[in-house]
Tab-separated table of N, CA and C in Angstrom:
chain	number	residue	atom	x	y	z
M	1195	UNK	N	-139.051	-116.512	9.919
M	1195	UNK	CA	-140.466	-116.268	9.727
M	1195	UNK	C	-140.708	-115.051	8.839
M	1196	UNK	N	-139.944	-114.009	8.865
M	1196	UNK	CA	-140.057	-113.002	7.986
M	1196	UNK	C	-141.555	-111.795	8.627
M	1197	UNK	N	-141.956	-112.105	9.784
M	1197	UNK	CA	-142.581	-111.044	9.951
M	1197	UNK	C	-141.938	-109.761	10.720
M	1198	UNK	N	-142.313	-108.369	9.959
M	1198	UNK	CA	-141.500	-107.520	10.813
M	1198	UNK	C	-143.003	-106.353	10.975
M	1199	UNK	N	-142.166	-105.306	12.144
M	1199	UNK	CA	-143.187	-104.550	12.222
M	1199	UNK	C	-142.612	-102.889	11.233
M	1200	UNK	N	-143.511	-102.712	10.309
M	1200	UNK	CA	-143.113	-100.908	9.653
M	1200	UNK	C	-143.674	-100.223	10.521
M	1201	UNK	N	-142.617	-99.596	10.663
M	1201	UNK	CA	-143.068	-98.154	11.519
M	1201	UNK	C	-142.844	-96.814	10.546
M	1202	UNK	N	-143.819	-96.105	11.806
M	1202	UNK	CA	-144.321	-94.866	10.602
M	1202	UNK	C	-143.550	-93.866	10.004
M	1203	UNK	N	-143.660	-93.415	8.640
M	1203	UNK	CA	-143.067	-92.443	8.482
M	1203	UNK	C	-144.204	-91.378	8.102
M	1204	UNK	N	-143.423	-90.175	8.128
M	1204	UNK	CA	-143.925	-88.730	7.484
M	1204	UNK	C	-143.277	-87.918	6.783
M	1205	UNK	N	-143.697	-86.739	6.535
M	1205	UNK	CA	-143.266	-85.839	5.712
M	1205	UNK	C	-143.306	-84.880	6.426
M	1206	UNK	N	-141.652	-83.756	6.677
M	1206	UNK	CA	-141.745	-82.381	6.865
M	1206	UNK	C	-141.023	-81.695	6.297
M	1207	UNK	N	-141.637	-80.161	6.217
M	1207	UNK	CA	-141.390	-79.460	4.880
M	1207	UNK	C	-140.587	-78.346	5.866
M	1208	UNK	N	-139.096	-78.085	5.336
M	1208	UNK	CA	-138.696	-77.029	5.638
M	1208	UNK	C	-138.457	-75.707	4.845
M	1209	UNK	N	-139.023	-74.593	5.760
M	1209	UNK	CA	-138.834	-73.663	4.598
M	1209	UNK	C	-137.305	-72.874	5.027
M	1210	UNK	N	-136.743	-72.991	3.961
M	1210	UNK	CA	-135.321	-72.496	4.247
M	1210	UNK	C	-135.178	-71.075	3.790
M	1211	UNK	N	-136.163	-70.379	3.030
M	1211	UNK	CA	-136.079	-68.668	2.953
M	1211	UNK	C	-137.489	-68.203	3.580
M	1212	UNK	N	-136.705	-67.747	4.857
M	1212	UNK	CA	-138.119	-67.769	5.937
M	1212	UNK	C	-138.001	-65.676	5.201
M	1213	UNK	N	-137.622	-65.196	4.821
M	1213	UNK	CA	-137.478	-63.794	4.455
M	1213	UNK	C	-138.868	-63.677	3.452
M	1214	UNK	N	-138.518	-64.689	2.206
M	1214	UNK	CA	-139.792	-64.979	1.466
M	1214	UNK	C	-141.230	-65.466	2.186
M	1215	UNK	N	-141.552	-66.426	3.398
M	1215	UNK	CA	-142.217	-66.908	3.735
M	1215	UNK	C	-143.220	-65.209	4.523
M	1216	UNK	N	-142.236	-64.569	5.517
M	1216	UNK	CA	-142.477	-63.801	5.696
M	1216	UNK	C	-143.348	-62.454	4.909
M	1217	UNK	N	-143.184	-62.354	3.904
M	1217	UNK	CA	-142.933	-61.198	3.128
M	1217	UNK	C	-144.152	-62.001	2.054
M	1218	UNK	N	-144.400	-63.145	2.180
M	1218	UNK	CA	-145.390	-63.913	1.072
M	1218	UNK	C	-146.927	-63.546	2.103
M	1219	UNK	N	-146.396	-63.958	3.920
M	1219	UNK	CA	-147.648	-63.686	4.776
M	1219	UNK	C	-148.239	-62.358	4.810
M	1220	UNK	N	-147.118	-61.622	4.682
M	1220	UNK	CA	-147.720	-59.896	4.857
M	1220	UNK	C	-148.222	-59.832	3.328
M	1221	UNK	N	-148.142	-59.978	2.026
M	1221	UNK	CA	-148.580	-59.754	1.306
M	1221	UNK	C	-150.307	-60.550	1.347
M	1222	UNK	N	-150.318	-61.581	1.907
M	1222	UNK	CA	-151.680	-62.567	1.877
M	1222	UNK	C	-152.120	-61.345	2.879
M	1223	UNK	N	-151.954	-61.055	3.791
M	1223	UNK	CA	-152.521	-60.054	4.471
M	1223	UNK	C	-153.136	-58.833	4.117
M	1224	UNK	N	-152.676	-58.475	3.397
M	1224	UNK	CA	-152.882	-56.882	2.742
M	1224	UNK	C	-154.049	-57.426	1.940
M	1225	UNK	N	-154.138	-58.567	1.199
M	1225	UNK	CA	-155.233	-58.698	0.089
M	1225	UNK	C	-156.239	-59.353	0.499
M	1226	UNK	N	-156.059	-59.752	2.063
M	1226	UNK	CA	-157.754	-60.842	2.364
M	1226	UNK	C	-158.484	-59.533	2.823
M	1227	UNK	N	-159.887	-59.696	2.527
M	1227	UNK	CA	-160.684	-59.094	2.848
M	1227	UNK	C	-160.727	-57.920	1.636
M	1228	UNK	N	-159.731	-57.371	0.941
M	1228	UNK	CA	-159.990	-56.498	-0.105
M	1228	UNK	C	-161.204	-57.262	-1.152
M	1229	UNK	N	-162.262	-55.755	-1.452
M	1229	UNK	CA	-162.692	-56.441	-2.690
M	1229	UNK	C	-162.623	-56.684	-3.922
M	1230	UNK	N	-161.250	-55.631	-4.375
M	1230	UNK	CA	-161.080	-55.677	-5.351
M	1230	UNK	C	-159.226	-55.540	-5.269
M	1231	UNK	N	-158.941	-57.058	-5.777
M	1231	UNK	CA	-157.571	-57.540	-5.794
M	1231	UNK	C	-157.135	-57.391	-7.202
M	1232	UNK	N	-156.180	-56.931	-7.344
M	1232	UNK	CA	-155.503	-56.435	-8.836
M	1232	UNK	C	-154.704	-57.508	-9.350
M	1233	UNK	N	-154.932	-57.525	-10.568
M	1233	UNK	CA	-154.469	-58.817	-10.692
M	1233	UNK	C	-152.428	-58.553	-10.711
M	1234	UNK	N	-151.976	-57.685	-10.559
M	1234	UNK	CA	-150.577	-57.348	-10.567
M	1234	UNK	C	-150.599	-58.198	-8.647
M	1235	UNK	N	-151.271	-57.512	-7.991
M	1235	UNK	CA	-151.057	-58.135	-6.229
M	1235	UNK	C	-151.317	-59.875	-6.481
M	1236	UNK	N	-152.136	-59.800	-7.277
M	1236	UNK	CA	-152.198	-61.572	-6.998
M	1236	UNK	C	-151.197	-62.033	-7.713
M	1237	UNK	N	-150.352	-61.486	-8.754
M	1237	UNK	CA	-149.040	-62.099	-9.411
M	1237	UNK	C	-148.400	-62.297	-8.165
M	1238	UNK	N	-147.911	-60.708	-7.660
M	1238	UNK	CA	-147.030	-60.678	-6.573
M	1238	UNK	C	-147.270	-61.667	-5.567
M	1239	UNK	N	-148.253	-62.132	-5.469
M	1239	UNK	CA	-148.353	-62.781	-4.036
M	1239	UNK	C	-148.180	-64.638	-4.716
M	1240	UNK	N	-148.245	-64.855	-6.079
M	1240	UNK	CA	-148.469	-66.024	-6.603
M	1240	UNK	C	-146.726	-66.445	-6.589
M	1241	UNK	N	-145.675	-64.838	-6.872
M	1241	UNK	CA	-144.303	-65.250	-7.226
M	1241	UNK	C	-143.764	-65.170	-5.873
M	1242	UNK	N	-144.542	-64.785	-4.780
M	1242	UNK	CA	-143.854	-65.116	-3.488
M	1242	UNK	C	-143.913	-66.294	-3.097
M	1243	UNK	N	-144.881	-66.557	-2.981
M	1243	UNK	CA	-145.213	-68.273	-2.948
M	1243	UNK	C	-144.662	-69.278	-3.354
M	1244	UNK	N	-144.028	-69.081	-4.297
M	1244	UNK	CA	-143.215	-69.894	-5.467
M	1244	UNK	C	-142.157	-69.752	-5.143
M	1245	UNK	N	-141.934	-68.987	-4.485
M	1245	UNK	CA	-140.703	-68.572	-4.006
M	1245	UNK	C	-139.904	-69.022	-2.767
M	1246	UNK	N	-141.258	-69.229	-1.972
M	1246	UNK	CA	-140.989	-69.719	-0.602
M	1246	UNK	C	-141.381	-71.484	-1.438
M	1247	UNK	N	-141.850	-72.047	-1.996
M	1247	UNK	CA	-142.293	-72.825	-2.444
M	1247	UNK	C	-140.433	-74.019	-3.585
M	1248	UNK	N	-139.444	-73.084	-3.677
M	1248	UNK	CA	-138.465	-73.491	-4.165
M	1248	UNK	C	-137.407	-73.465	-3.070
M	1249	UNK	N	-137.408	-72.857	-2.179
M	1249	UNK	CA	-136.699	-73.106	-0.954
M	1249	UNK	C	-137.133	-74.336	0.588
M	1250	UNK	N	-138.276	-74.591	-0.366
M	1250	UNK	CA	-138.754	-75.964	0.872
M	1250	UNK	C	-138.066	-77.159	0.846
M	1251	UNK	N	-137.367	-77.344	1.419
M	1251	UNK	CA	-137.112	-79.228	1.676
M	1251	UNK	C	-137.938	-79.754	2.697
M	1252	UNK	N	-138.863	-81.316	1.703
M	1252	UNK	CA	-139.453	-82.373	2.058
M	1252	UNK	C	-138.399	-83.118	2.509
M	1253	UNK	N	-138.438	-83.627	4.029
M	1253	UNK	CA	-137.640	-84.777	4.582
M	1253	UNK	C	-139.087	-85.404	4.792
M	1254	UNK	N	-138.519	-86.609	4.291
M	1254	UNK	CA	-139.384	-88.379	4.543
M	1254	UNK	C	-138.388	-88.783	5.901
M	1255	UNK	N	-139.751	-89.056	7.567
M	1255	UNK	CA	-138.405	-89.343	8.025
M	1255	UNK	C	-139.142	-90.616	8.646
M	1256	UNK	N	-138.750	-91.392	9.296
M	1256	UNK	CA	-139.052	-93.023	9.703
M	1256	UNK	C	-138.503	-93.026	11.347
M	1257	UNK	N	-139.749	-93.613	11.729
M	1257	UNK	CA	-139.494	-93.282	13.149
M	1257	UNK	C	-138.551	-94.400	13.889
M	1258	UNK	N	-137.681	-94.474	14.842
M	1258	UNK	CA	-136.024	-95.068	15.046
M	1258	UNK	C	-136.864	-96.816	16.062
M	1259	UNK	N	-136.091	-97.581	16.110
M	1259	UNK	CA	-136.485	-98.390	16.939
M	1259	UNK	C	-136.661	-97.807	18.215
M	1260	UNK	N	-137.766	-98.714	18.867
M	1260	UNK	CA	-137.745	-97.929	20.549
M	1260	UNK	C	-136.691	-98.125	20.942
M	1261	UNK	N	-135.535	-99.040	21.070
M	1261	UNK	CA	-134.293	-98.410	22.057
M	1261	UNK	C	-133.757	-97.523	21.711
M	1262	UNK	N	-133.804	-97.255	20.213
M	1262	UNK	CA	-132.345	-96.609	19.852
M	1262	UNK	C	-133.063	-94.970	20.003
M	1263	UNK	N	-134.467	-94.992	20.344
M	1263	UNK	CA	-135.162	-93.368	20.110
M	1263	UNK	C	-134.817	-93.082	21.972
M	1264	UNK	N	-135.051	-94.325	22.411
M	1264	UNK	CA	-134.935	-94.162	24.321
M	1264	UNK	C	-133.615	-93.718	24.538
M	1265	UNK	N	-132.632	-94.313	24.134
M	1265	UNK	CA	-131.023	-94.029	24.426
M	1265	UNK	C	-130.561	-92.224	23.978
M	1266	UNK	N	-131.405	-92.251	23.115
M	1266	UNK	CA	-131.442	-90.586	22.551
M	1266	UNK	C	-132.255	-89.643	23.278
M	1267	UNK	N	-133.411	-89.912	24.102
M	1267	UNK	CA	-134.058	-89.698	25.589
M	1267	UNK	C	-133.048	-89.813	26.538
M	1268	UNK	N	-132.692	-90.363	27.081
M	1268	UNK	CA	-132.009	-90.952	27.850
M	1268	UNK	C	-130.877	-89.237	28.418
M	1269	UNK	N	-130.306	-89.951	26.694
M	1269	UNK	CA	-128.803	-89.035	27.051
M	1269	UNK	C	-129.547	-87.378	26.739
M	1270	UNK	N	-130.391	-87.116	26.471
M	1270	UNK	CA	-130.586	-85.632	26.458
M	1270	UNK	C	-131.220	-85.386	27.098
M	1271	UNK	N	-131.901	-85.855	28.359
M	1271	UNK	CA	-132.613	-85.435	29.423
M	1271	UNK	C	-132.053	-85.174	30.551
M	1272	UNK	N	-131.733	-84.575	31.594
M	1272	UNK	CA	-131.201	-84.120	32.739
M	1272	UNK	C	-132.611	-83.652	33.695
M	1273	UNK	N	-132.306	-84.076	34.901
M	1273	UNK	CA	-133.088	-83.302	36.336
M	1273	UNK	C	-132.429	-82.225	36.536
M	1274	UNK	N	-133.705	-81.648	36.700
M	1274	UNK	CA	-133.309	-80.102	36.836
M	1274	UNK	C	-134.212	-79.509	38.141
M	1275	UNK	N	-134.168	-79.396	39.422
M	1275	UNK	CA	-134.996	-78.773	40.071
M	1275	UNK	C	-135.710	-80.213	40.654
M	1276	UNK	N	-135.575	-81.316	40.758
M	1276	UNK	CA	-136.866	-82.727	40.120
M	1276	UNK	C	-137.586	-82.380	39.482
M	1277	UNK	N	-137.488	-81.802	38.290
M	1277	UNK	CA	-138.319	-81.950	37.062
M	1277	UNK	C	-137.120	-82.661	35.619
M	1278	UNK	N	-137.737	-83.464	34.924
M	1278	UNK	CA	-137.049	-83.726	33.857
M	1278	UNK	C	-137.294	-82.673	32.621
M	1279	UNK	N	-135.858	-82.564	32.404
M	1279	UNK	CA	-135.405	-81.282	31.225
M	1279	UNK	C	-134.894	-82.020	29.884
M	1280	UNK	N	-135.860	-81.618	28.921
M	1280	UNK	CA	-135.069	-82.313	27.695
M	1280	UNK	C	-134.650	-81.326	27.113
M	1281	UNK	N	-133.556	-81.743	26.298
M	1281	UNK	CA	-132.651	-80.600	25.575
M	1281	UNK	C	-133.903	-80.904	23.954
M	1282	UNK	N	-134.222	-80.156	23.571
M	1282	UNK	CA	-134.828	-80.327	22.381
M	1282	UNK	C	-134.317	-80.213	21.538
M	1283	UNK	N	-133.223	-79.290	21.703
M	1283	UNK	CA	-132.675	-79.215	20.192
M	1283	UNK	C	-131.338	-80.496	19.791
M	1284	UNK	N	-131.111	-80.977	20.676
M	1284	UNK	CA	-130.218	-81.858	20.930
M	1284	UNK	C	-131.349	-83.380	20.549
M	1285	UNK	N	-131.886	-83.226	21.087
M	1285	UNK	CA	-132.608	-84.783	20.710
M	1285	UNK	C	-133.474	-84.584	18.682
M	1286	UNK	N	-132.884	-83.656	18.419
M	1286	UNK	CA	-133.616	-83.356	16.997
M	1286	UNK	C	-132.293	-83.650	16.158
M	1287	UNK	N	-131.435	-82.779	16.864
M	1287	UNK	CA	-130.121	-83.329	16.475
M	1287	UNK	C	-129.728	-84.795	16.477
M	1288	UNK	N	-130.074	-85.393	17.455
M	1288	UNK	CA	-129.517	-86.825	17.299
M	1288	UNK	C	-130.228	-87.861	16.832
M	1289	UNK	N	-131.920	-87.446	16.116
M	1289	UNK	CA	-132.796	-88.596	15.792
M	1289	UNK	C	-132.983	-87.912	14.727
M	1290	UNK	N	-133.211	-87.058	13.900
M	1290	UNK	CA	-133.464	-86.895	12.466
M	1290	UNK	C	-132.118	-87.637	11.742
M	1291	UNK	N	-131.308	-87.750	11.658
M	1291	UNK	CA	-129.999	-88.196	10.604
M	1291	UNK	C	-130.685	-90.100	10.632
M	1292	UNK	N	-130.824	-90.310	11.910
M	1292	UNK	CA	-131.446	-91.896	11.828
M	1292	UNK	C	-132.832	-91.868	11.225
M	1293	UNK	N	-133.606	-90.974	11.136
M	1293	UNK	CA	-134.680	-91.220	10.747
M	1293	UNK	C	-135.021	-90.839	9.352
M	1294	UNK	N	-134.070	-90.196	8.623
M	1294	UNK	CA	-134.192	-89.476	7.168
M	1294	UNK	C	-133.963	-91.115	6.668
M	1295	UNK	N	-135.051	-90.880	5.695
M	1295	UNK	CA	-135.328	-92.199	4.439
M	1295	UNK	C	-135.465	-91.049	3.304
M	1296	UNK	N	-135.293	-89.558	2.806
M	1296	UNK	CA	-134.949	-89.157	2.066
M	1296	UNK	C	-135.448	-87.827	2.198
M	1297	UNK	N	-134.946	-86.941	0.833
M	1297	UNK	CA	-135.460	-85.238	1.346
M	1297	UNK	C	-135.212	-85.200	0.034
M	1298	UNK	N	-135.830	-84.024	-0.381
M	1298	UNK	CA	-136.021	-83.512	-1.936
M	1298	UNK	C	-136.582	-81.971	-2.012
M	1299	UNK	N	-136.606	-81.342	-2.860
M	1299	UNK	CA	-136.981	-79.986	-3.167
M	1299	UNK	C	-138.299	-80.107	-3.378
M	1300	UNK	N	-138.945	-79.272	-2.414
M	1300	UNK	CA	-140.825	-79.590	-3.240
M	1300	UNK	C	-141.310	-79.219	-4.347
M	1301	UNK	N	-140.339	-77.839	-4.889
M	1301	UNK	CA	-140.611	-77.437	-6.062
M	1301	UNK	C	-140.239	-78.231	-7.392
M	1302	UNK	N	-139.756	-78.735	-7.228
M	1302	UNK	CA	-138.990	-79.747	-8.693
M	1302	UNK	C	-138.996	-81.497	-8.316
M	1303	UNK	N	-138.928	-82.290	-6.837
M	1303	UNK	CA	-138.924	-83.215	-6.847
M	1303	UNK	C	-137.560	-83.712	-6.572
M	1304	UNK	N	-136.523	-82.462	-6.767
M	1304	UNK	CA	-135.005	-83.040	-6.666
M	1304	UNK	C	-134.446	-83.916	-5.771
M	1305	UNK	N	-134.169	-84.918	-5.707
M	1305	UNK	CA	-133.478	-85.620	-4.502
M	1305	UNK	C	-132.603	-84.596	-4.480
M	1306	UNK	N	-131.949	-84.385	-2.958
M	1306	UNK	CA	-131.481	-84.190	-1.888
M	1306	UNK	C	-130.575	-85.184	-1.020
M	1307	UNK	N	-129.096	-85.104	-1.118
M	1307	UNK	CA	-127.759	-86.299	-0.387
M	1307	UNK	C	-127.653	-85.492	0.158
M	1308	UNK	N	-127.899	-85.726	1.607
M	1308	UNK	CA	-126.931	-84.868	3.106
M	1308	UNK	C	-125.541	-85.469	3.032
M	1309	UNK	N	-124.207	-85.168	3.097
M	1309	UNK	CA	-123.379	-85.676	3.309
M	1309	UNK	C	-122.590	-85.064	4.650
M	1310	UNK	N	-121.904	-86.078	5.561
M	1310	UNK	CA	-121.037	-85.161	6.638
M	1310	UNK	C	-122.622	-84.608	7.903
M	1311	UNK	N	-121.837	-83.300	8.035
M	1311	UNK	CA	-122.767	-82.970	8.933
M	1311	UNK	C	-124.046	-81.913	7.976
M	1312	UNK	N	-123.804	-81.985	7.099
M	1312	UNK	CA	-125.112	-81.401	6.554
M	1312	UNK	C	-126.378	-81.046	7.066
M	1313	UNK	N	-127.452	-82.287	6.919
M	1313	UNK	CA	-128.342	-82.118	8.211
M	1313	UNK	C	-128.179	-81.849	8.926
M	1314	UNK	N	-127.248	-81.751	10.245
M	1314	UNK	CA	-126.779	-80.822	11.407
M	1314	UNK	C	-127.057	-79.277	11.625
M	1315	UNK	N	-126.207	-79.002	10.604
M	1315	UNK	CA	-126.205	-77.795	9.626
M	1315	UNK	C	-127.401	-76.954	9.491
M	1316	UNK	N	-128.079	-77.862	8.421
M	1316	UNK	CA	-129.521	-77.561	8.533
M	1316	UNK	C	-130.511	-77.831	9.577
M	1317	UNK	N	-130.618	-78.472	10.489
M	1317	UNK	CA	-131.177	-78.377	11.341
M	1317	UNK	C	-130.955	-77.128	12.627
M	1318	UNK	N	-129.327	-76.828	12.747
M	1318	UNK	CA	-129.200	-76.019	13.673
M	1318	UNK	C	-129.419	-74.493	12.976
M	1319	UNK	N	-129.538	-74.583	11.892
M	1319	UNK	CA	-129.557	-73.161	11.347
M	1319	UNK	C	-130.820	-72.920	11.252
M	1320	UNK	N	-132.179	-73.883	11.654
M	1320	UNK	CA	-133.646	-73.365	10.843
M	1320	UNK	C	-133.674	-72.442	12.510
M	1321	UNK	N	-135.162	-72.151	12.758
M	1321	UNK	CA	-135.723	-71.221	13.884
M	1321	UNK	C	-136.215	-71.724	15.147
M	1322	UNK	N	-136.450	-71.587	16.200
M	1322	UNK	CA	-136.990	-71.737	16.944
M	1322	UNK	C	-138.349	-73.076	17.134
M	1323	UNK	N	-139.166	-71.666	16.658
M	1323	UNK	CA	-140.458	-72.866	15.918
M	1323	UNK	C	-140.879	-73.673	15.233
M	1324	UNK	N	-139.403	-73.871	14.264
M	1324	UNK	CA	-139.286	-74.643	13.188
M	1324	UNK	C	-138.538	-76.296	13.841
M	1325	UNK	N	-137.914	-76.119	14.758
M	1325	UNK	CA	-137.277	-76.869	15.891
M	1325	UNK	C	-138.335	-77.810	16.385
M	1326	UNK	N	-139.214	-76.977	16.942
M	1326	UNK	CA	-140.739	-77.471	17.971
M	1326	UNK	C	-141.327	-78.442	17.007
M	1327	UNK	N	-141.324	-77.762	15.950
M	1327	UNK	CA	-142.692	-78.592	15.073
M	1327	UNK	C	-141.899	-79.739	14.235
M	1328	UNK	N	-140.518	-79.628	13.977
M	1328	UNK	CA	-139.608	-81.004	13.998
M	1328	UNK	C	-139.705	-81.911	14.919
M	1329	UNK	N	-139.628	-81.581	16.144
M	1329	UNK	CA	-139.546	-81.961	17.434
M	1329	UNK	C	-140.890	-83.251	17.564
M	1330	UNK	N	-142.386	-82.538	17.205
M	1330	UNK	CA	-143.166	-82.684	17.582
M	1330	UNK	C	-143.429	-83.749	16.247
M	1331	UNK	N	-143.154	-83.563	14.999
M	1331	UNK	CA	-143.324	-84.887	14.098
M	1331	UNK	C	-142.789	-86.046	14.644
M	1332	UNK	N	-140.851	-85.978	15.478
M	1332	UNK	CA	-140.018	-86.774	15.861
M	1332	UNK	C	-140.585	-87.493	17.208
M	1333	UNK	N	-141.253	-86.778	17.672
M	1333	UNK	CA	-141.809	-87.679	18.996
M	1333	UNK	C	-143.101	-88.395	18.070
M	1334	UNK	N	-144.099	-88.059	17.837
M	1334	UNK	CA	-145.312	-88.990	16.963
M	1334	UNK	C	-144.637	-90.043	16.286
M	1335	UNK	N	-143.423	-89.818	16.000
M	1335	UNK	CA	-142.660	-90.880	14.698
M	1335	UNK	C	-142.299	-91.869	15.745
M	1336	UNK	N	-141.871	-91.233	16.819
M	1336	UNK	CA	-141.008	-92.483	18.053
M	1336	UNK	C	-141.728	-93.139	18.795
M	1337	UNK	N	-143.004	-92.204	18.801
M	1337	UNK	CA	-144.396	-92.998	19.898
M	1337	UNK	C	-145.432	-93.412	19.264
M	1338	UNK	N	-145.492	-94.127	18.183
M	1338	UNK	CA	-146.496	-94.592	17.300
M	1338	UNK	C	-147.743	-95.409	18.210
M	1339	UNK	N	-148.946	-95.350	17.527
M	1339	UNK	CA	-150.501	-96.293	18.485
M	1339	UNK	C	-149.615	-97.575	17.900
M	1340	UNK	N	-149.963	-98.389	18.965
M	1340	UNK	CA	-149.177	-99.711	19.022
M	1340	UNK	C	-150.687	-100.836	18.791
M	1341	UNK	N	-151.830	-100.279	18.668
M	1341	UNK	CA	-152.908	-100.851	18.791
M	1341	UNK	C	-153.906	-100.135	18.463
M	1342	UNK	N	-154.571	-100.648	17.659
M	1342	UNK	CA	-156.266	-99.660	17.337
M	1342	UNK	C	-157.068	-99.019	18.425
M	1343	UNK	N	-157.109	-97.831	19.071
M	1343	UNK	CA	-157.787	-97.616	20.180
M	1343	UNK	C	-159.016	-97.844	20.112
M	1344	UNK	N	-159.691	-98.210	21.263
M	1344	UNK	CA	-161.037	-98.987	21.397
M	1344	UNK	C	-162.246	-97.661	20.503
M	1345	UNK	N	-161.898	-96.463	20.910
M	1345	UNK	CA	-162.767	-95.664	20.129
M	1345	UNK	C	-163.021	-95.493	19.155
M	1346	UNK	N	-161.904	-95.785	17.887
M	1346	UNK	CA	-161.892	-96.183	16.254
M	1346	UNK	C	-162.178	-97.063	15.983
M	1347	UNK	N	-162.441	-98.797	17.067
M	1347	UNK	CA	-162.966	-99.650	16.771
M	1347	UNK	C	-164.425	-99.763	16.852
M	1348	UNK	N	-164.735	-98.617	17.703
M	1348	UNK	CA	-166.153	-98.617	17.912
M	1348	UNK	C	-167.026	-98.099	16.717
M	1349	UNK	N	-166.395	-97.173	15.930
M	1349	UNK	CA	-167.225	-96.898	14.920
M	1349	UNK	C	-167.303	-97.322	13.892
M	1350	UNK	N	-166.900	-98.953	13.866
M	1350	UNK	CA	-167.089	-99.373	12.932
M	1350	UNK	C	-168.684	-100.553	12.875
């Protein structure tokens, strides 16, 4: 029959020179609210940007079939106390490599080949919060609306 279902993908941007990202925010800081911005501070703050802006990788990632995203639930969840404990960084680890449909440099467009454990790599080396908000694309990607909710149908 040839009908299948696409499931969703997205886009997340990693910034891999969080030193620049940093150092780009404190500079946006110093100049909001000034009224008179020099145009040397707005260079500076234009080549930080650019800066943090050449160290971003765009991953395109595609969210996994429901078993194969459950089995990756599954094995990284443990009871703890009777509460269920997910390892987060472990389930980011084991569903981004299935879900990358590609990654590129935002500044130039470059494709990007993970080979080996690469992505690993990069994933275990970004931050904390950078983890969460992976985390939090990777669950939306795995739990897609399976149906128009009655409230978006209503306003039509």
């Amino acid at each position: 029959m040839g009908i299948v279902v696409t499931r969703p993908t997205k886009q997340f941007e990693i910034v891999t020179d969080l030193q620049a990202l940093h150092e780009s925010l404190a500079a946006a800081r110093e100049i909001e609210g000034k009224d008179n911005v020099s145009k040397t501070e707005r260079a500076d703050l234009k080549r930080l940007l650019q800066k943090v802006d050449e160290s971003t990788i765009v991953l395109t990632l595609r969210g996994l079939n429901s078993s194969e995203w459950n089995m990756i639930v599954i094995k990284n969840t443990e009871v703890v106390k009777d509460r269920l404990v997910k390892d987060v960084q472990q389930l980011v680890l084991e569903s981004v490599p299935g879900m990358l449909e590609s990654a590129e440099w935002k500044s130039t467009s470059e494709p990007i080949v993970f080979e080996g454990d690469e992505i690993a790599s990069l994933i275990g080396s970004m931050s904390d919060s950078q983890t969460g908000e992976l985390m939090v694309t990777v669950q939306e990607l795995n739990s897609p609306n399976t149906s128009v909710p009655k409230d978006l149908a209503d306003l039509i």
